[in-house]
Short mmCIF file of C-alpha atoms in Angstrom, two decimals:
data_model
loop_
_atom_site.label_atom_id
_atom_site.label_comp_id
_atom_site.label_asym_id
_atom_site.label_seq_id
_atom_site.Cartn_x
_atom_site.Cartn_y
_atom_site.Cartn_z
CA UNK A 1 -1.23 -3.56 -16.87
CA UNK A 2 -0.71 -1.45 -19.79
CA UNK A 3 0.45 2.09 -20.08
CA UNK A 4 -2.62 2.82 -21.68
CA UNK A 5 -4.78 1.48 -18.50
CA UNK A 6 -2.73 2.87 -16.32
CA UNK A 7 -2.91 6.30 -17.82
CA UNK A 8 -7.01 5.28 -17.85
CA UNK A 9 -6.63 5.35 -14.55
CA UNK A 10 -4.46 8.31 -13.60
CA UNK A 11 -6.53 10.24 -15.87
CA UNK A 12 -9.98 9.54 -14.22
CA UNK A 13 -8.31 10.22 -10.87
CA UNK A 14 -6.99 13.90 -12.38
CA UNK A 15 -10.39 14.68 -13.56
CA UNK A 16 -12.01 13.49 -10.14
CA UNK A 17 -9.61 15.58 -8.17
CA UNK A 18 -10.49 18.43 -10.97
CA UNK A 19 -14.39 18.19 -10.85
CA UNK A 20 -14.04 17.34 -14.42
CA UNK A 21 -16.36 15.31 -16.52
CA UNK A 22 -14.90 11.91 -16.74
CA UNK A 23 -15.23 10.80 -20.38
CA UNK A 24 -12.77 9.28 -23.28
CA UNK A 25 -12.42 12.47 -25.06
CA UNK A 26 -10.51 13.92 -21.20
CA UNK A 27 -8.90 10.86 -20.78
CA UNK A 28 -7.78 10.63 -24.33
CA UNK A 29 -6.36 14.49 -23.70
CA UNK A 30 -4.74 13.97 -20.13
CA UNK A 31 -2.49 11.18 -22.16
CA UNK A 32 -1.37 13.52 -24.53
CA UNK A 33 -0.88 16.13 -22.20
CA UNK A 34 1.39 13.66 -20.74
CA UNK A 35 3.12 12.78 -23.73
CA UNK A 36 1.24 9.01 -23.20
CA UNK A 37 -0.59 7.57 -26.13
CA UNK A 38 -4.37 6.28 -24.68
CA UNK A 39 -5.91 3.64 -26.70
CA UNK A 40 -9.63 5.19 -27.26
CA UNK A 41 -10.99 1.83 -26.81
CA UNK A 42 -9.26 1.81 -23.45
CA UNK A 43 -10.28 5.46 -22.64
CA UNK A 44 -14.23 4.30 -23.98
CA UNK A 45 -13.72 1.54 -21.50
CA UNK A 46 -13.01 3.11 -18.97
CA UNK A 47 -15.45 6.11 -19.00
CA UNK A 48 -17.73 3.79 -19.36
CA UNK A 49 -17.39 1.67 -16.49
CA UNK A 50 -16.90 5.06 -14.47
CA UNK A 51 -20.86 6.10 -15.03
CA UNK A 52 -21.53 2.45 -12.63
CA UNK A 53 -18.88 3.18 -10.11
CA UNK A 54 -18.76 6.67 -7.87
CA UNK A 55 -14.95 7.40 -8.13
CA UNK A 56 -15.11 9.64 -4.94
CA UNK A 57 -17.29 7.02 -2.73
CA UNK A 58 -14.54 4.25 -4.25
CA UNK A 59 -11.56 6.83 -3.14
CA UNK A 60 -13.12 7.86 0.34
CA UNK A 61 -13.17 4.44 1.70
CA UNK A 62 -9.81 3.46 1.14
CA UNK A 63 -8.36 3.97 4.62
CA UNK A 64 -11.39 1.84 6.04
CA UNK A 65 -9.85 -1.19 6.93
CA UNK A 66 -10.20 -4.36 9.26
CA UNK A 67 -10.38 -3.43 13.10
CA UNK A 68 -7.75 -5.31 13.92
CA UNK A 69 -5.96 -2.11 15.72
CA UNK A 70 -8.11 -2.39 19.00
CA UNK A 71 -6.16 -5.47 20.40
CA UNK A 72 -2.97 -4.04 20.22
CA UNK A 73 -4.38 -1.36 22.29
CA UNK A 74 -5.99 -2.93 24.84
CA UNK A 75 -2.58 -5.10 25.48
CA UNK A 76 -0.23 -1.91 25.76
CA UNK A 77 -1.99 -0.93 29.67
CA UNK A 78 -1.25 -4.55 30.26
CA UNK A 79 2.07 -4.69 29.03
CA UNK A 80 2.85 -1.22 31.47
CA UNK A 81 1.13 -3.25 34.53
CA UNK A 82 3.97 -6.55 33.98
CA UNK A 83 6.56 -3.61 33.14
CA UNK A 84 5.62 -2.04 36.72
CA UNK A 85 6.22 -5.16 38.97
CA UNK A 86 9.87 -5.47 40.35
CA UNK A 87 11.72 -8.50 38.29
CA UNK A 88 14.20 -10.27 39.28
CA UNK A 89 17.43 -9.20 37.74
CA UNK A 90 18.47 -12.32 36.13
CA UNK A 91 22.30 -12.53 35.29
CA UNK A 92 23.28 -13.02 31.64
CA UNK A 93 24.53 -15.98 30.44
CA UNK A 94 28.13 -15.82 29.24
CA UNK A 95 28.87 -17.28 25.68
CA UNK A 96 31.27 -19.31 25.73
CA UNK A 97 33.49 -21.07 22.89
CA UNK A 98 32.75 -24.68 24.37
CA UNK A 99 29.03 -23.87 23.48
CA UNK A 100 29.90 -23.92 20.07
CA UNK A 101 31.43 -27.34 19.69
CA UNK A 102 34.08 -27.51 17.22
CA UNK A 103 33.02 -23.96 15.81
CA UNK A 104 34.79 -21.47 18.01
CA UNK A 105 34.56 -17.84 16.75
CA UNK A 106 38.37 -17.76 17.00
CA UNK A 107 40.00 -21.54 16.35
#
């Protein structure tokens, strides 16, 4: 992307945030204010693709995503349930530098 998009697009978002009218001419000045040259063409551009699209319904649904949260849910209770049964204490294998054929950690 180009700076002059992406200051498009920081712009709009300052003048949503700002309840300001979103047009070329405030784009065009929220560059400058930033020390960012906007392209007017750019800045037309955008404003003009911002009268089909609702900034705030695009920003509000973000955060809505998949529902892919509720299985890791419903394992955790049972997870606790195994976690609650007695195990077996099993003893822990000891490394050993035979395991590790001609590789030992300190040959």
């Amino acid at each position: 992307m180009q700076t002059s998009e992406l200051a498009c697009i920081y712009a709009a978002l300052i003048c949503e945030d700002c309840s300001v009218d979103k047009s070329a001419d405030n784009f065009v000045a929220a560059g400058t204010a930033a020390g960012i040259k906007v392209k007017p063409s750019c800045a037309k551009t955008m404003a003009k693709l911002l009268t089909k699209v609702d900034l705030a319904d695009v920003l509000g649904n973000i955060a809505v995503g998949g529902g892919g949260g509720g299985a890791a849910a419903a394992a955790a209770p049972a997870a606790a349930k195994e976690d609650a049964k007695p195990a077996a204490a099993a003893e822990p294998a000891e490394d050993t530098d035979e395991d590790m054929g001609e590789f030992g950690l300190f040959d």
